[in-house]
Coordinates of C-alpha atoms in Angstrom, one line a residue:
X1 CA 3.8 3.0 37.7
X2 CA 3.4 3.8 34.1
X3 CA 5.5 1.7 31.8
X4 CA 7.0 2.3 28.4
X5 CA 3.7 2.1 26.4
X6 CA 1.8 4.4 28.8
X7 CA 4.6 7.0 28.8
X8 CA 4.7 6.8 25.0
X9 CA 1.0 7.6 24.8
X10 CA 1.6 10.7 27.1
X11 CA 4.6 11.7 24.8
X12 CA 2.4 11.5 21.7
X13 CA -0.3 13.6 23.4
X14 CA 2.2 16.3 24.6
X15 CA 4.0 16.3 21.2
X16 CA 0.7 17.1 19.5
X17 CA -0.4 19.7 22.0
X18 CA 2.7 21.7 23.0
X19 CA 5.4 21.3 20.3
X20 CA 6.3 24.7 18.9
X21 CA 5.0 26.6 21.9
X22 CA 6.9 29.1 24.0
X23 CA 6.8 28.9 27.8
X24 CA 5.5 32.2 29.1
X25 CA 5.6 31.5 32.8
X26 CA 6.5 28.7 35.3
X27 CA 5.2 28.3 38.8
X28 CA 6.6 25.8 41.3
X29 CA 4.2 25.2 44.3
X30 CA 6.2 22.4 45.9
X31 CA 9.9 21.8 45.2
X32 CA 10.1 18.7 47.3
X33 CA 9.6 16.0 44.7
X34 CA 11.9 12.9 44.5
X35 CA 14.6 15.2 43.3
X36 CA 14.2 18.7 44.8
X37 CA 13.4 21.3 42.2
X38 CA 16.2 24.0 42.3
X39 CA 15.4 27.7 42.7
X40 CA 16.6 28.5 39.2
X41 CA 14.2 26.1 37.6
X42 CA 11.6 28.7 36.7
X43 CA 14.3 31.0 35.2
X44 CA 15.8 28.2 33.1
X45 CA 12.5 27.3 31.5
X46 CA 11.0 30.8 30.9
X47 CA 10.9 31.9 27.2
X48 CA 12.1 28.5 26.0
X49 CA 10.5 27.2 22.8
X50 CA 9.6 23.6 22.6
X51 CA 11.1 21.8 19.6
X52 CA 9.5 18.3 20.3
X53 CA 8.6 15.9 23.0
X54 CA 10.7 12.7 23.1
X55 CA 11.0 9.7 25.3
X56 CA 13.6 7.3 26.6
X57 CA 12.5 4.3 28.6
X58 CA 9.8 5.6 31.1
X59 CA 11.1 9.2 30.9
X60 CA 9.5 12.0 28.9
X61 CA 12.1 14.4 27.4
X62 CA 11.1 18.0 26.4
X63 CA 13.5 19.2 23.6
X64 CA 14.0 22.9 23.5
X65 CA 15.2 24.8 20.4
X66 CA 18.3 26.0 22.1
X67 CA 19.4 22.4 22.7
X68 CA 18.6 22.3 26.4
X69 CA 16.1 19.7 27.8
X70 CA 13.6 19.0 30.5
X71 CA 13.2 15.4 31.8
X72 CA 10.0 14.3 33.4
X73 CA 9.6 11.1 35.4
X74 CA 6.1 10.3 36.5
X75 CA 7.2 8.0 39.4
X76 CA 4.4 6.0 41.0
X77 CA 1.5 8.5 40.9
X78 CA 2.5 11.4 38.7
X79 CA 0.1 12.7 36.1
X80 CA 0.3 15.5 33.5
X81 CA -2.7 17.7 32.8
X82 CA -3.3 20.2 30.0
X83 CA -5.8 22.9 30.5
X84 CA -7.0 25.1 27.5
X85 CA -8.2 28.5 28.6
X86 CA -10.9 28.7 25.9
X87 CA -11.9 25.0 25.7
X88 CA -14.7 23.3 27.7
X89 CA -13.1 19.9 27.1
X90 CA -13.9 17.8 30.1
X91 CA -10.8 15.6 30.2
X92 CA -7.4 17.1 31.1
X93 CA -5.4 14.0 32.0
X94 CA -2.7 12.9 29.6
X95 CA -1.6 10.1 31.9
X96 CA -2.9 6.7 32.9
X97 CA -3.9 6.7 36.5
X98 CA -6.5 8.4 38.8
X99 CA -9.2 10.9 37.8
X100 CA -9.1 12.4 34.3
X101 CA -9.9 15.8 35.9
X102 CA -7.4 18.2 37.4
X103 CA -7.2 17.3 41.1
X104 CA -7.5 20.0 43.7
X105 CA -4.4 19.0 45.6
X106 CA -0.8 18.1 44.8
X107 CA -0.5 20.3 41.7
X108 CA 3.2 20.9 42.2
X109 CA 4.4 22.5 38.9
X110 CA 2.5 24.7 36.4
X111 CA 3.9 25.7 33.0
X112 CA 2.0 28.4 31.2
X113 CA 1.8 28.8 27.4
X114 CA -0.5 31.1 25.4
X115 CA -4.0 29.8 26.2
X116 CA -2.7 26.5 27.5
X117 CA -1.3 25.4 30.9
X118 CA 0.5 22.2 31.7
X119 CA 0.2 21.0 35.3
X120 CA 2.3 18.3 36.9
X121 CA 0.4 16.5 39.7
X122 CA 1.9 13.9 42.0
X123 CA 0.4 12.9 45.4
X124 CA 3.2 10.5 46.4
X125 CA 6.0 12.7 45.0
X126 CA 8.1 9.9 43.7
X127 CA 8.4 11.5 40.3
X128 CA 10.5 14.5 39.3
X129 CA 11.2 17.2 36.8
X130 CA 14.8 18.0 35.8
X131 CA 16.2 20.7 33.7
X132 CA 19.3 19.7 31.6
X133 CA 21.6 22.2 29.9
X134 CA 23.1 20.1 27.1
X135 CA 23.0 16.9 25.1
X136 CA 26.2 15.8 26.8
X137 CA 24.5 16.1 30.2
X138 CA 21.4 14.3 28.9
X139 CA 23.5 11.4 27.6
X140 CA 25.2 11.2 31.0
X141 CA 21.8 11.0 32.7
X142 CA 21.0 7.8 30.8
X143 CA 24.4 6.3 30.4
X144 CA 23.9 3.4 32.8
X145 CA 20.6 2.4 31.3
X146 CA 20.3 -0.6 29.0
X147 CA 18.9 -0.3 25.4
X148 CA 15.2 0.0 24.8
X149 CA 13.4 -3.1 23.6
X150 CA 12.9 -1.4 20.2
X151 CA 16.6 -0.6 19.8
X152 CA 18.8 -2.5 17.4
X153 CA 21.3 -2.8 20.3
X154 CA 18.8 -5.1 22.1
X155 CA 19.9 -8.2 20.1
X156 CA 20.9 -11.8 20.6
X157 CA 24.6 -11.1 21.0
X158 CA 24.0 -8.4 23.6
X159 CA 21.6 -10.5 25.6
X160 CA 23.7 -13.7 25.5
X161 CA 26.7 -11.7 26.6
X162 CA 24.8 -10.0 29.4
X163 CA 23.3 -13.3 30.7
X164 CA 26.6 -15.2 30.7
X165 CA 27.3 -16.7 34.2
X166 CA 24.4 -14.8 35.7
X167 CA 22.1 -16.8 38.0
X168 CA 19.4 -14.1 38.4
X169 CA 16.0 -15.2 37.2
X170 CA 14.7 -13.9 33.9
X171 CA 11.7 -12.0 35.4
X172 CA 14.1 -9.8 37.4
X173 CA 16.3 -9.2 34.4
X174 CA 13.3 -7.9 32.4
X175 CA 12.7 -5.5 35.2
X176 CA 16.3 -4.4 35.5
X177 CA 16.6 -1.0 33.7
X178 CA 20.4 -1.6 33.4
X179 CA 19.7 -4.6 31.2
X180 CA 16.7 -3.3 29.1
X181 CA 15.0 0.0 29.6
X182 CA 11.2 0.5 29.8
X183 CA 9.8 -2.9 30.6
X184 CA 7.9 -3.0 33.9
X185 CA 6.0 -5.6 35.9
X186 CA 2.9 -5.9 33.8
X187 CA 4.6 -6.3 30.5
X188 CA 7.3 -8.6 31.9
X189 CA 4.7 -11.2 32.9
X190 CA 2.9 -10.8 29.5
X191 CA 6.2 -11.2 27.5
X192 CA 7.3 -14.3 29.4
X193 CA 3.9 -15.9 28.8
X194 CA 4.1 -15.3 25.1
X195 CA 7.6 -16.9 25.2
X196 CA 6.4 -19.9 27.3
X197 CA 9.2 -19.2 29.7
X198 CA 8.9 -19.6 33.5
X199 CA 9.7 -16.3 35.3
X200 CA 11.9 -18.1 37.8
X201 CA 14.2 -19.7 35.3
X202 CA 17.9 -18.7 35.6
X203 CA 18.9 -16.4 32.7
X204 CA 22.2 -18.1 32.1
X205 CA 20.6 -21.4 31.0
X206 CA 18.3 -19.9 28.4
X207 CA 18.8 -21.2 24.9
X208 CA 19.4 -19.0 22.0
X209 CA 16.0 -19.6 20.5
X210 CA 14.4 -18.6 23.9
X211 CA 16.5 -15.4 23.9
X212 CA 15.4 -14.6 20.4
X213 CA 11.7 -15.1 21.5
X214 CA 12.2 -12.7 24.4
X215 CA 13.5 -10.0 22.1
X216 CA 10.8 -10.4 19.5
X217 CA 7.9 -10.8 22.0
X218 CA 9.1 -7.8 24.0
X219 CA 8.7 -5.6 20.9
X220 CA 5.4 -7.2 19.9
X221 CA 3.7 -6.9 23.3
X222 CA 4.9 -3.3 23.8
X223 CA 3.9 -2.2 20.2
X224 CA 0.4 -3.8 20.7
X225 CA -0.1 -2.0 24.0
X226 CA 0.9 1.3 22.4
X227 CA -1.6 0.7 19.6
X228 CA -4.3 -0.1 22.2
X229 CA -3.6 3.1 24.1
X230 CA -1.7 1.5 27.0
X231 CA -3.1 -0.3 30.0
X232 CA -5.8 1.3 32.2
X233 CA -5.5 -0.7 35.4
X234 CA -7.3 2.0 37.4
X235 CA -9.3 5.0 36.2
X236 CA -7.3 6.4 33.3
X237 CA -9.1 8.4 30.6
X238 CA -7.0 10.4 28.1
X239 CA -7.7 13.9 26.8
X240 CA -10.4 12.5 24.5
X241 CA -12.1 10.6 27.4
X242 CA -11.0 7.2 26.2
X243 CA -9.5 4.4 28.3
X244 CA -6.4 2.5 27.4
X245 CA -7.5 -0.9 26.2
X246 CA -4.5 -3.2 26.5
X247 CA -5.7 -4.5 29.9
X248 CA -8.4 -6.3 27.9
X249 CA -5.6 -8.2 26.2
X250 CA -3.8 -9.4 29.3
X251 CA -3.1 -13.1 29.1
X252 CA -1.8 -13.7 32.6
X253 CA -1.5 -10.4 34.5
X254 CA -4.2 -10.1 37.2
X255 CA -5.7 -13.4 36.0
X256 CA -4.8 -15.6 39.0
X257 CA -6.6 -19.0 39.2
X258 CA -8.2 -18.5 35.7
X259 CA -7.7 -21.0 32.9
X260 CA -4.7 -20.5 30.6
X261 CA -5.9 -18.6 27.5
X262 CA -4.1 -21.0 25.2
X263 CA -6.7 -23.3 23.7
X264 CA -4.5 -26.4 23.8
X265 CA -3.3 -25.8 27.4
X266 CA -5.0 -27.2 30.4
X267 CA -3.0 -25.1 32.9
X268 CA -4.2 -22.2 35.0
X269 CA -2.6 -18.9 36.0
X270 CA -0.6 -18.8 39.2
X271 CA 0.5 -15.8 41.1
X272 CA 3.9 -15.7 42.9
X273 CA 6.0 -12.9 44.4
X274 CA 9.3 -12.3 42.7
X275 CA 11.5 -9.6 44.5
X276 CA 8.4 -8.0 46.0
X277 CA 6.5 -7.9 42.7
X278 CA 3.5 -10.0 41.7
X279 CA 4.3 -12.3 38.9
X280 CA 1.7 -14.2 36.9
X281 CA 2.3 -17.3 34.8
X282 CA 0.8 -20.5 33.5
X283 CA 1.8 -23.6 35.5
X284 CA 1.7 -25.9 32.4
X285 CA 3.0 -24.0 29.4
X286 CA 5.6 -21.9 31.2
X287 CA 8.0 -24.5 32.6

């Protein structure tokens, strides 16, 4: 599943390509996504002008000039493709998984602009596209989500209060979108390695300096991944034909049995399963 950095790269690509454009036509070929697309979806989007493309957590938000919105969640296998009528550009995929070319199957939604078409593809159909009428409705959609790692609300006082008397391990907290929004399995492992914190440690016994590290390293790791173009753990190529490069920076993720990358550490990377998710950590410097 794309995490915050990958979705941010998609957002940037879409913002550059379709901001200011007017939707001429909408075709829904399959309404049975994770949330069923209602029959009035096409009518709601036609003739809308796009103001900008935003993002919250792992969600892409299309802002329209009339203060309505469209929320896109890529789920496990969703990809967004842009096709230019007059361009011979080889790569169409703005997302991070599978082929960079427009697939022949599972193209569920098509949004047509002048000389440009956006296609939402999703083989597993765990993603969805949702039209939202107002800012109030948009805020309600995300009211139960925790702050993003980059938010000023993700601070020591917030984290300390949230962790109080809670026995859940820190790895599960980093994956809990009610606590902090946008961190997924890959980055949770990388963040905890940078903090030298074991993924199984109970959140309520973390010291203030450890909490401060978690906040700072969350921002550092995610920012670095965005700069590197996200993580291509399969076959991603973006619209320029370039792969995300952050997977080359992984310190622990998918590095089971390899030596710890810290020069002064003699440990090795272990893999354990935490709540059905693979978790990677160093057996020496993450105690």
